[in-house]
Short mmCIF file of C-alpha atoms in Angstrom, two decimals:
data_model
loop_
_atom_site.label_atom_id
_atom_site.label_comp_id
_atom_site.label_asym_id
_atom_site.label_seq_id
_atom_site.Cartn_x
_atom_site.Cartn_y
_atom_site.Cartn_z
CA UNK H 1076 3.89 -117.88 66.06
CA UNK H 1077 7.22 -118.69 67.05
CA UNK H 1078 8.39 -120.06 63.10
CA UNK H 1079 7.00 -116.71 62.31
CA UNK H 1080 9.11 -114.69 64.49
CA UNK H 1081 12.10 -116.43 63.67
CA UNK H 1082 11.19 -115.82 59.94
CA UNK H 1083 11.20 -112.20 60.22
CA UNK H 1084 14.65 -112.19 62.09
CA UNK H 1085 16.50 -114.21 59.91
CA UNK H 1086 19.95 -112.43 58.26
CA UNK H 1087 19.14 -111.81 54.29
CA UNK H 1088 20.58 -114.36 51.67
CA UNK H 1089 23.97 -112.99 50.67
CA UNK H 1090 23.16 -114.38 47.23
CA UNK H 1091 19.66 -112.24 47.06
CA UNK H 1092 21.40 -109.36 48.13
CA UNK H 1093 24.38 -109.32 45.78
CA UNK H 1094 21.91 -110.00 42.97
CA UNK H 1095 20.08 -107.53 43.62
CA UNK H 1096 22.54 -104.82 43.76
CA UNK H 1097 23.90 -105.60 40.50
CA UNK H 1098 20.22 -105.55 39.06
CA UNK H 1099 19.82 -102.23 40.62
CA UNK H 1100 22.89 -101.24 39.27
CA UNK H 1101 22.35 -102.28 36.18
CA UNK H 1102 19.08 -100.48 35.69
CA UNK H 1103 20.40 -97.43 36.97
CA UNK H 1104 23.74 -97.70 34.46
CA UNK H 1105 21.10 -97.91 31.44
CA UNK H 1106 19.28 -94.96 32.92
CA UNK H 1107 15.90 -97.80 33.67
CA UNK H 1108 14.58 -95.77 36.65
CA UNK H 1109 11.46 -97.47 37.12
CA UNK H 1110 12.98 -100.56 37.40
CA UNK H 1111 15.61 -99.35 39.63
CA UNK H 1112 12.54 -98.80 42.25
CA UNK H 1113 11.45 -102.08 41.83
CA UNK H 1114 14.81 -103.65 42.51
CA UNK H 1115 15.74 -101.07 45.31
CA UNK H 1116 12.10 -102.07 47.09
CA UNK H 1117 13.21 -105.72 46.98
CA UNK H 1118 16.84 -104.81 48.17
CA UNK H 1119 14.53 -102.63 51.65
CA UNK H 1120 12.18 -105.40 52.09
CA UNK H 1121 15.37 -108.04 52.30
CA UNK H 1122 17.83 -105.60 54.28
CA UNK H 1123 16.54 -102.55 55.30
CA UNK H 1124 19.20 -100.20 56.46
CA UNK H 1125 20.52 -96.82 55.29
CA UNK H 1126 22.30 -98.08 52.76
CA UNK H 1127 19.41 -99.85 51.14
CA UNK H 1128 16.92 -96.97 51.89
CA UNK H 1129 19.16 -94.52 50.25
CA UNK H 1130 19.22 -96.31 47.28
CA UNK H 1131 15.88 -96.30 46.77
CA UNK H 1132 15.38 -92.84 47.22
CA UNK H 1133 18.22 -92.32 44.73
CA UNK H 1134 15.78 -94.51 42.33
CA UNK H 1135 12.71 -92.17 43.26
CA UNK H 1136 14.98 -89.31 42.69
CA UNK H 1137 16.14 -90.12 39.04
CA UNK H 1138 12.36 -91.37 37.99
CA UNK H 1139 11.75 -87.17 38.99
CA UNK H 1140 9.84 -88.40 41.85
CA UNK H 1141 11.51 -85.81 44.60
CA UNK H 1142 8.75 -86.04 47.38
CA UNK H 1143 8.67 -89.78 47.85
CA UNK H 1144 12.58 -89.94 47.73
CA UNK H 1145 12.51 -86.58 50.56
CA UNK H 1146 10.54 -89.12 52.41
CA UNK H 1147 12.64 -92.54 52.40
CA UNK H 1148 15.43 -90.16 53.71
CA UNK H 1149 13.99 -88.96 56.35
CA UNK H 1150 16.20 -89.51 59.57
CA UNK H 1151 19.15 -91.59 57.23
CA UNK H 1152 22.06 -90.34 58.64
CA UNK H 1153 24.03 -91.18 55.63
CA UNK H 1154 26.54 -88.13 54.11
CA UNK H 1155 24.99 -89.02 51.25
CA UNK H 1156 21.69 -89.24 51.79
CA UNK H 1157 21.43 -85.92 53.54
CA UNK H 1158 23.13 -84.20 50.44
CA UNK H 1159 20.17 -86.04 48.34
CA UNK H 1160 17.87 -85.10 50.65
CA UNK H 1161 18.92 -81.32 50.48
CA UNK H 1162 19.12 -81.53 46.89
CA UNK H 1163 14.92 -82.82 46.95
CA UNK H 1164 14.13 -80.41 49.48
CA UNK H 1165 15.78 -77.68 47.12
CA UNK H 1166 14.03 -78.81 44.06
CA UNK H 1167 10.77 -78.79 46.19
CA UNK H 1168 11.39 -75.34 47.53
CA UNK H 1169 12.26 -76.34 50.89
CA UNK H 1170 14.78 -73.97 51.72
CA UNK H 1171 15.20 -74.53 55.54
CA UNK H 1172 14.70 -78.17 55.34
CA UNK H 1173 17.26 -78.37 52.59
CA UNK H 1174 19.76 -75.90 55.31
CA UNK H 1175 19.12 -78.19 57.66
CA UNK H 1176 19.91 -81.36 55.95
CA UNK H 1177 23.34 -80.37 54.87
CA UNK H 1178 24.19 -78.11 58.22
CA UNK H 1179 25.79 -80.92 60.89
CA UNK H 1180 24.05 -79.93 63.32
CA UNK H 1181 21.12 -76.28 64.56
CA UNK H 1182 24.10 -74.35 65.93
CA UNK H 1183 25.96 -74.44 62.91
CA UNK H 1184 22.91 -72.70 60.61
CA UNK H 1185 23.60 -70.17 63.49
CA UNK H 1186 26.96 -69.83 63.68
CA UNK H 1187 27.09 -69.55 59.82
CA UNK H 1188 30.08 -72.70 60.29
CA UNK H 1189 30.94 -74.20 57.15
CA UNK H 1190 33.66 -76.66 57.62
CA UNK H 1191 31.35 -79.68 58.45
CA UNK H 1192 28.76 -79.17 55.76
CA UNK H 1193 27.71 -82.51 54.08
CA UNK H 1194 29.18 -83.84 50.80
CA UNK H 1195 32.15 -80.98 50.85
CA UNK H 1196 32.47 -78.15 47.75
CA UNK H 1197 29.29 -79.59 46.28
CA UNK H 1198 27.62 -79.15 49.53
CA UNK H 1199 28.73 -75.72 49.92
CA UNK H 1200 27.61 -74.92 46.19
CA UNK H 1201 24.29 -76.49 46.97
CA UNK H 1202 24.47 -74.31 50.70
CA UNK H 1203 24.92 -71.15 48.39
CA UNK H 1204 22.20 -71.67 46.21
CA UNK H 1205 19.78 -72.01 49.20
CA UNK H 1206 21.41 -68.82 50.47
CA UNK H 1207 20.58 -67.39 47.14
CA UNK H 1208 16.89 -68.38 47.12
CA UNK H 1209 17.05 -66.98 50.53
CA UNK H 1210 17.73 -63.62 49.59
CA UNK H 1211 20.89 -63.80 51.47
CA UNK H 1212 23.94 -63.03 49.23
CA UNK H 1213 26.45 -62.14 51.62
CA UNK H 1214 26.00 -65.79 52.81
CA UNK H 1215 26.10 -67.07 49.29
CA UNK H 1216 29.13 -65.75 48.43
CA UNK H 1217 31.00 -66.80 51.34
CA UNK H 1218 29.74 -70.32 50.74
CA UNK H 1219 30.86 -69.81 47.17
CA UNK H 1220 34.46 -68.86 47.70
CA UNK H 1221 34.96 -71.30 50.63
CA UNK H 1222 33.53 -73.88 47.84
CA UNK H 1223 36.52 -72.95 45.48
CA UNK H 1224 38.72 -72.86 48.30
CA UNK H 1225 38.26 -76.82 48.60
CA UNK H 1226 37.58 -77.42 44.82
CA UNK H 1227 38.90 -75.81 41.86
CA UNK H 1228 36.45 -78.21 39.85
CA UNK H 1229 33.74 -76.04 40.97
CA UNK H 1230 33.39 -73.36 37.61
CA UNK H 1231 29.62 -73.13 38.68
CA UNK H 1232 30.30 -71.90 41.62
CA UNK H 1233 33.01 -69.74 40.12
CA UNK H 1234 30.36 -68.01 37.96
CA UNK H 1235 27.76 -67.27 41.00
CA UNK H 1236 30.46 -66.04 42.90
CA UNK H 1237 31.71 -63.73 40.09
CA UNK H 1238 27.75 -61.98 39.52
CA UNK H 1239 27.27 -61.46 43.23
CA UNK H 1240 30.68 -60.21 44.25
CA UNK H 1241 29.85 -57.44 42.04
CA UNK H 1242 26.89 -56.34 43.21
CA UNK H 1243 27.90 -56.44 47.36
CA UNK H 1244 29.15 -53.45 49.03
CA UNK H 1245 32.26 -51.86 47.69
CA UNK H 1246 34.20 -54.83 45.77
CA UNK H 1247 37.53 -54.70 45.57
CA UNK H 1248 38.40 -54.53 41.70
CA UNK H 1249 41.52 -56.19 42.20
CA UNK H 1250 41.04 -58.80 44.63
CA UNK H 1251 37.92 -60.06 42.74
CA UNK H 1252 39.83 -59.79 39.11
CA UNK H 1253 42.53 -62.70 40.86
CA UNK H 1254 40.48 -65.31 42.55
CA UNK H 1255 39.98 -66.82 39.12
CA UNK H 1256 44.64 -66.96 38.81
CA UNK H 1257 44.61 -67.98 42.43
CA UNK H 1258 41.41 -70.75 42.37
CA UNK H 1259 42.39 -72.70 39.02
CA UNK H 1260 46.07 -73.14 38.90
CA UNK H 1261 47.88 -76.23 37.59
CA UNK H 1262 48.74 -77.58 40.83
CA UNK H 1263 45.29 -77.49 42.42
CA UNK H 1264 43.93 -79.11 39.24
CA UNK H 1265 46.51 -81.50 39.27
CA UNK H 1266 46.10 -82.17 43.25
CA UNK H 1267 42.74 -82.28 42.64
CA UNK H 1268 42.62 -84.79 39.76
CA UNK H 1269 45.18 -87.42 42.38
CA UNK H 1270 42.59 -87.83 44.95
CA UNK H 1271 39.58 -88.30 42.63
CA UNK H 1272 42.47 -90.99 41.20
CA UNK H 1273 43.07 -92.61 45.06
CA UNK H 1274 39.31 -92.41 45.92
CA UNK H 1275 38.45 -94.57 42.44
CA UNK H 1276 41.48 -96.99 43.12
CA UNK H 1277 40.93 -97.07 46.83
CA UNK H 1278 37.53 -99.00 47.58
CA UNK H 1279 36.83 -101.33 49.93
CA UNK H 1280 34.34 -104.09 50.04
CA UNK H 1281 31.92 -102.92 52.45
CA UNK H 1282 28.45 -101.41 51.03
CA UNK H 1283 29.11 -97.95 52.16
CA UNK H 1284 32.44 -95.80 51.42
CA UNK H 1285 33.80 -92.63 51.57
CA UNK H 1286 34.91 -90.39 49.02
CA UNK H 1287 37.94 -88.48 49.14
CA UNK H 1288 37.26 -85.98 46.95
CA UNK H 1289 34.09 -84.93 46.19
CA UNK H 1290 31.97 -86.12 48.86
CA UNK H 1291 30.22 -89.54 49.86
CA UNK H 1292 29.85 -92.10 47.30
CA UNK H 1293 27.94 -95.61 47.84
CA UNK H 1294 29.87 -98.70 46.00
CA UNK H 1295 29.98 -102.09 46.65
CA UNK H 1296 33.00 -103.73 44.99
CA UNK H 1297 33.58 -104.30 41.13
CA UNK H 1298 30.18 -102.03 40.74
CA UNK H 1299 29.79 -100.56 37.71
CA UNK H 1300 30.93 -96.72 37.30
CA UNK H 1301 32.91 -96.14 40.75
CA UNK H 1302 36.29 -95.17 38.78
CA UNK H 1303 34.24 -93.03 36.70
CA UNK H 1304 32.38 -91.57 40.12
CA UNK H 1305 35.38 -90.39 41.64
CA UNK H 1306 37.36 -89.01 38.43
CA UNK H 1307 33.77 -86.96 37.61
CA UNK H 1308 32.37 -87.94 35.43
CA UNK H 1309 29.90 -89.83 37.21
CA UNK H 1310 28.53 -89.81 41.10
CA UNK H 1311 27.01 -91.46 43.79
CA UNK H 1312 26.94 -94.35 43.02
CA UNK H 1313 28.16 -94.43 39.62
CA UNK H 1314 25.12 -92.06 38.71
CA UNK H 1315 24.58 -88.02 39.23
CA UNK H 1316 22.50 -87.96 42.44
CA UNK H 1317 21.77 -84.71 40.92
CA UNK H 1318 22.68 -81.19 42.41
CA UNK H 1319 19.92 -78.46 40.73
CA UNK H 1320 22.98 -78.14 38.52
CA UNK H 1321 24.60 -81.46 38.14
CA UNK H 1322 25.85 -83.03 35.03
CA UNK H 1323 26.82 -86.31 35.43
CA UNK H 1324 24.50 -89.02 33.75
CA UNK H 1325 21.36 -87.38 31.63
CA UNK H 1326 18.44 -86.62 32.70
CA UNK H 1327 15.62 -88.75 31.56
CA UNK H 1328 13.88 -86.09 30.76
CA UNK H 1329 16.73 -84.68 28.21
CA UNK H 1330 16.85 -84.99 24.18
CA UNK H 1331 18.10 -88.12 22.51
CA UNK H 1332 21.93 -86.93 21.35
CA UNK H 1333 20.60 -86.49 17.68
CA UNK H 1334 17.66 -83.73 19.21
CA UNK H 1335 20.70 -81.55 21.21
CA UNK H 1336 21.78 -77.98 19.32
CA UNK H 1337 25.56 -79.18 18.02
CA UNK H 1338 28.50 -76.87 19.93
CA UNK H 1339 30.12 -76.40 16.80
CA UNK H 1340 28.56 -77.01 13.63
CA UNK H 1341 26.06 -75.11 12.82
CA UNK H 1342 24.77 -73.67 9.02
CA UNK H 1343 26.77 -72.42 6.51
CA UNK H 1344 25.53 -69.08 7.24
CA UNK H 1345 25.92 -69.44 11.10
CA UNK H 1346 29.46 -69.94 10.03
CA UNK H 1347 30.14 -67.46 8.37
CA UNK H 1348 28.80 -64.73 10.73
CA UNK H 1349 30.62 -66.31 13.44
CA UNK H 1350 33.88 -66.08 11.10
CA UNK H 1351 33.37 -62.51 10.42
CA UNK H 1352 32.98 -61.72 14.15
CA UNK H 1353 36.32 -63.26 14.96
CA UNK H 1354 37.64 -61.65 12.36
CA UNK H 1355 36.56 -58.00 13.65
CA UNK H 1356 37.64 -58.38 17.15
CA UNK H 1357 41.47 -60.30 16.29
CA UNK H 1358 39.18 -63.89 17.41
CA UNK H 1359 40.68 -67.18 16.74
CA UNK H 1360 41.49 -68.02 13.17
CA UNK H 1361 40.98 -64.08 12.24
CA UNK H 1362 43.81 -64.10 9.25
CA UNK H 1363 47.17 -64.13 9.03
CA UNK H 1364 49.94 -65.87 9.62
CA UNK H 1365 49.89 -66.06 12.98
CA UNK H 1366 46.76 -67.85 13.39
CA UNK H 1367 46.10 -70.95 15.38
CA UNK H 1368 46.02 -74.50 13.76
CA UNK H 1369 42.46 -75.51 12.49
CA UNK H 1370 40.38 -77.88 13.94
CA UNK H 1371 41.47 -81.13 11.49
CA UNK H 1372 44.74 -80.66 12.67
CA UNK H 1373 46.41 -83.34 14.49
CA UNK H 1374 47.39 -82.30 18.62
CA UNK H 1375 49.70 -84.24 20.74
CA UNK H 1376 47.98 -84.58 24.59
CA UNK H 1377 49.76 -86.96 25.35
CA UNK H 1378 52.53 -85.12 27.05
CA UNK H 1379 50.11 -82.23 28.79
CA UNK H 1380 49.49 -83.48 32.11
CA UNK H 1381 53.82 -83.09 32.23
CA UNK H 1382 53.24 -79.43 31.22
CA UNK H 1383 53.56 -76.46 33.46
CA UNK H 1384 51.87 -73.82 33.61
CA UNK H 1385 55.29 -71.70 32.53
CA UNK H 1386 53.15 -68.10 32.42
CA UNK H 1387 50.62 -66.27 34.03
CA UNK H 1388 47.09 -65.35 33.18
CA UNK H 1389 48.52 -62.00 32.64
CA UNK H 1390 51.21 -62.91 30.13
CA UNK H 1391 49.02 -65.45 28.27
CA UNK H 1392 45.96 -62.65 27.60
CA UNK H 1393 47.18 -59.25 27.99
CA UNK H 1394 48.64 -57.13 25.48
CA UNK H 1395 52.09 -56.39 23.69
CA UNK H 1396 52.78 -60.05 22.74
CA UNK H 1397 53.03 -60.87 18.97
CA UNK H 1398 51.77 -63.25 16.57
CA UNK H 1399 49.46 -65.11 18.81
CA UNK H 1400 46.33 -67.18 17.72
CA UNK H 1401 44.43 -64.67 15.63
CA UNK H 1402 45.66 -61.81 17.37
CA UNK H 1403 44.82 -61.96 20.84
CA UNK H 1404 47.99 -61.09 22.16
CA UNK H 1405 48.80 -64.59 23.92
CA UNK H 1406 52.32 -66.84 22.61
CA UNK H 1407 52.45 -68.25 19.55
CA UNK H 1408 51.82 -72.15 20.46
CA UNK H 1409 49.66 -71.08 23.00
CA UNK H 1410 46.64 -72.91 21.48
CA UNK H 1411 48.92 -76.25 21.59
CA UNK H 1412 50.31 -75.73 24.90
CA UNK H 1413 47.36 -74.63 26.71
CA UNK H 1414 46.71 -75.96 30.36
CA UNK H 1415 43.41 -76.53 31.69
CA UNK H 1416 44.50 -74.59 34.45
CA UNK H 1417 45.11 -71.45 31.96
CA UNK H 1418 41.80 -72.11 29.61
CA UNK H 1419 40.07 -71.70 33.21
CA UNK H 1420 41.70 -68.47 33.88
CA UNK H 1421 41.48 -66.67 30.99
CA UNK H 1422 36.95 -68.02 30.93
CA UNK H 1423 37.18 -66.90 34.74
CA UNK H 1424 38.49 -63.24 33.40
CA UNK H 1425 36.37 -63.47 30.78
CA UNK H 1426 33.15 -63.87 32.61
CA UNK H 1427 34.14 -61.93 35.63
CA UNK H 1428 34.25 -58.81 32.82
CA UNK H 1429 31.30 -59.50 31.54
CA UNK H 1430 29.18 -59.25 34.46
CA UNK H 1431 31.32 -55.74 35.18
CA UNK H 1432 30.17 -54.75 31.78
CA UNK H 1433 33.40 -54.51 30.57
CA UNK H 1434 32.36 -55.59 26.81
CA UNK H 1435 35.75 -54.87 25.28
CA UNK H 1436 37.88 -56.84 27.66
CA UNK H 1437 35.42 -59.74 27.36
CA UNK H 1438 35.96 -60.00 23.98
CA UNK H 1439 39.45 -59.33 23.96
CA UNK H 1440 39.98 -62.09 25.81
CA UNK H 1441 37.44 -64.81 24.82
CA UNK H 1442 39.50 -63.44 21.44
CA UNK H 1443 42.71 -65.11 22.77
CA UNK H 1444 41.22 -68.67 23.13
CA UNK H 1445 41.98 -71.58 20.39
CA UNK H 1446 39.80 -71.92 17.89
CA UNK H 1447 38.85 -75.31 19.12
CA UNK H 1448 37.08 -73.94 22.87
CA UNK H 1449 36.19 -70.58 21.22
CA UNK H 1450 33.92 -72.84 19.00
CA UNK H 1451 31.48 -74.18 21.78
CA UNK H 1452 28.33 -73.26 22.80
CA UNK H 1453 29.44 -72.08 26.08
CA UNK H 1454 31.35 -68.76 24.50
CA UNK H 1455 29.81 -68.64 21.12
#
């Protein structure tokens, strides 16, 4: 009984541990869910702790399986395992439960506090879309714009912020019209774009660390995907833990790459409509010699993150400036020199229009934009 006792109370292996991490985290880099839950099982059974536990829920969570990773979480007081848990309550329609999860503490859902809500701007986008489901809008949009406030990555909260604004009591044309000139500016971006840079340089060796940016991420060192976790394009531990809206690795769920719809090429005929729309409203490439380059021409990006900004939103969309890119008013190497920060502006104008109803504007300036973004799926 004794040998027994001391059996169950010995430390793990180090060497069964560490293997078994990078197994998980191999299956989870090649998208192998299944097999992610059997290696996160063995990594609970060695070492169970909130580290391990989250991990497997984040397996369960991936393989679609929401409820059994909602339970593994219960009571993990993890950052990041009470944003996952909010995000499977959410999917599973638990709207309190999922308040509660990212809210630190009963008071706060109360006191309608949002400075300590789990896992930062995503968080607060998350908190809005409960708010949302909840029929409460007011509280949606506050989460929304104090989400921008921290992030200017956050365009999807950007575009629920810019439908719902509209509809509230009494919104004020023109402070609505410049949240998208004061939200996503070159400096924020570029602040922005540092500290997902520290938090991918800036891990330690411990199992659990925190992210500087975006929220809590989980790495252990030299795992596979933390620099692209805290740049974006990947999260929690080097895979989307997967907000309702996420994008970070694919779904399992989602089309082989050949299956998708293609952005930009499309059939001859799709063309050509597309070519004479442009042309009626002064779009990209709509004739002329003031035109922007085409799309097989060379670009030099090197040198943009050195770029400023050097105009407003204003002077790059509005009217009264001449031979811009087919027409739409902005400089003339303004589809070479554009920022980021000023192809988010002009979208945020652009959308914030459209869902006033103001038809002509919208296309006036979705008109403005290089050929190359006009061409996506998102405006076209």
């Amino acid at each position: 009984h004794r040998v027994g006792q001391a059996a169950m109370v010995r430390p793990p292996e180090p060497s069964f541990i560490a293997q078994a991490r990078a197994a998980l985290d191999f299956s989870l880099n090649n998208l192998m869910w299944k097999q992610a839950i059997f290696f996160a099982e063995r990594l609970v059974a060695e070492c169970r702790a909130e580290e391990t536990t989250y991990l497997l829920a984040l397996a369960y969570f991936h393989n679609q399986d929401h409820e059994r990773a909602r339970w593994h979480l219960q009571g993990n007081k993890l950052p990041e395992a009470r944003y996952l848990l909010a995000t499977c309550c959410f999917l599973l329609r638990r709207w309190e439960e999922a308040e509660d999860a990212l809210l630190p503490g009963p008071s706060m859902a109360s006191a309608g506090g949002l400075a300590d809500i789990v896992n930062g701007a995503a968080g607060l986008f998350l908190l809005g879309q409960i708010k949302e489901k909840q029929s409460k809008s007011d509280h949606a949009i506050e989460c929304y714009a104090k989400c921008l406030e921290l992030s200017p990555f956050m365009w999807e909260a950007y575009e629920r912020w810019s439908w719902l604004i509209l509809g509230s009591p009494s919104p004020s044309k023109s402070s609505t019209a410049s949240l998208a000139a004061s939200t996503f500016t070159d400096e924020r971006l570029a602040h922005s774009a540092a500290a997902a840079t520290t938090a991918a340089h800036g891990g330690t060796s411990s199992l659990a660390t925190a992210a500087a940016a975006g929220g809590a991420v989980l790495y252990s060192t030299g795992t596979p995907g933390a620099a692209q976790a805290a740049n974006g394009t990947l999260s929690r531990s080097g895979y989307d833990a997967g907000s309702p809206t996420a994008g970070g690795a694919r779904s399992q769920n989602a089309p082989p790459r050949n299956e998708r719809e293609p952005a930009v090429h499309g059939s001859r005929k799709d063309r050509r409509a597309a070519e004479q729309l442009r042309q009626g409203f002064g779009g990209p490439g709509g004739g002329g010699s003031g035109g922007g380059p085409g799309r097989g021409e060379a670009k030099d990006f090197g040198s943009l993150s050195s770029r400023r900004q050097g105009a407003s939103v204003g002077s790059s969309v509005g009217g009264g400036g001449s031979s811009g890119e087919g027409g739409g008013g902005g400089s003339a190497d303004s589809g070479a020199d554009l920022t980021l920060a000023q192809l988010l502006q002009k979208l945020g104008l652009a959308l914030h229009a459209l869902h006033d109803f103001r038809g002509g504007q919208t296309l006036q300036l979705l008109g403005s934009l290089p050929r190359r973004h006009y061409e996506t799926g998102y405006v076209l």
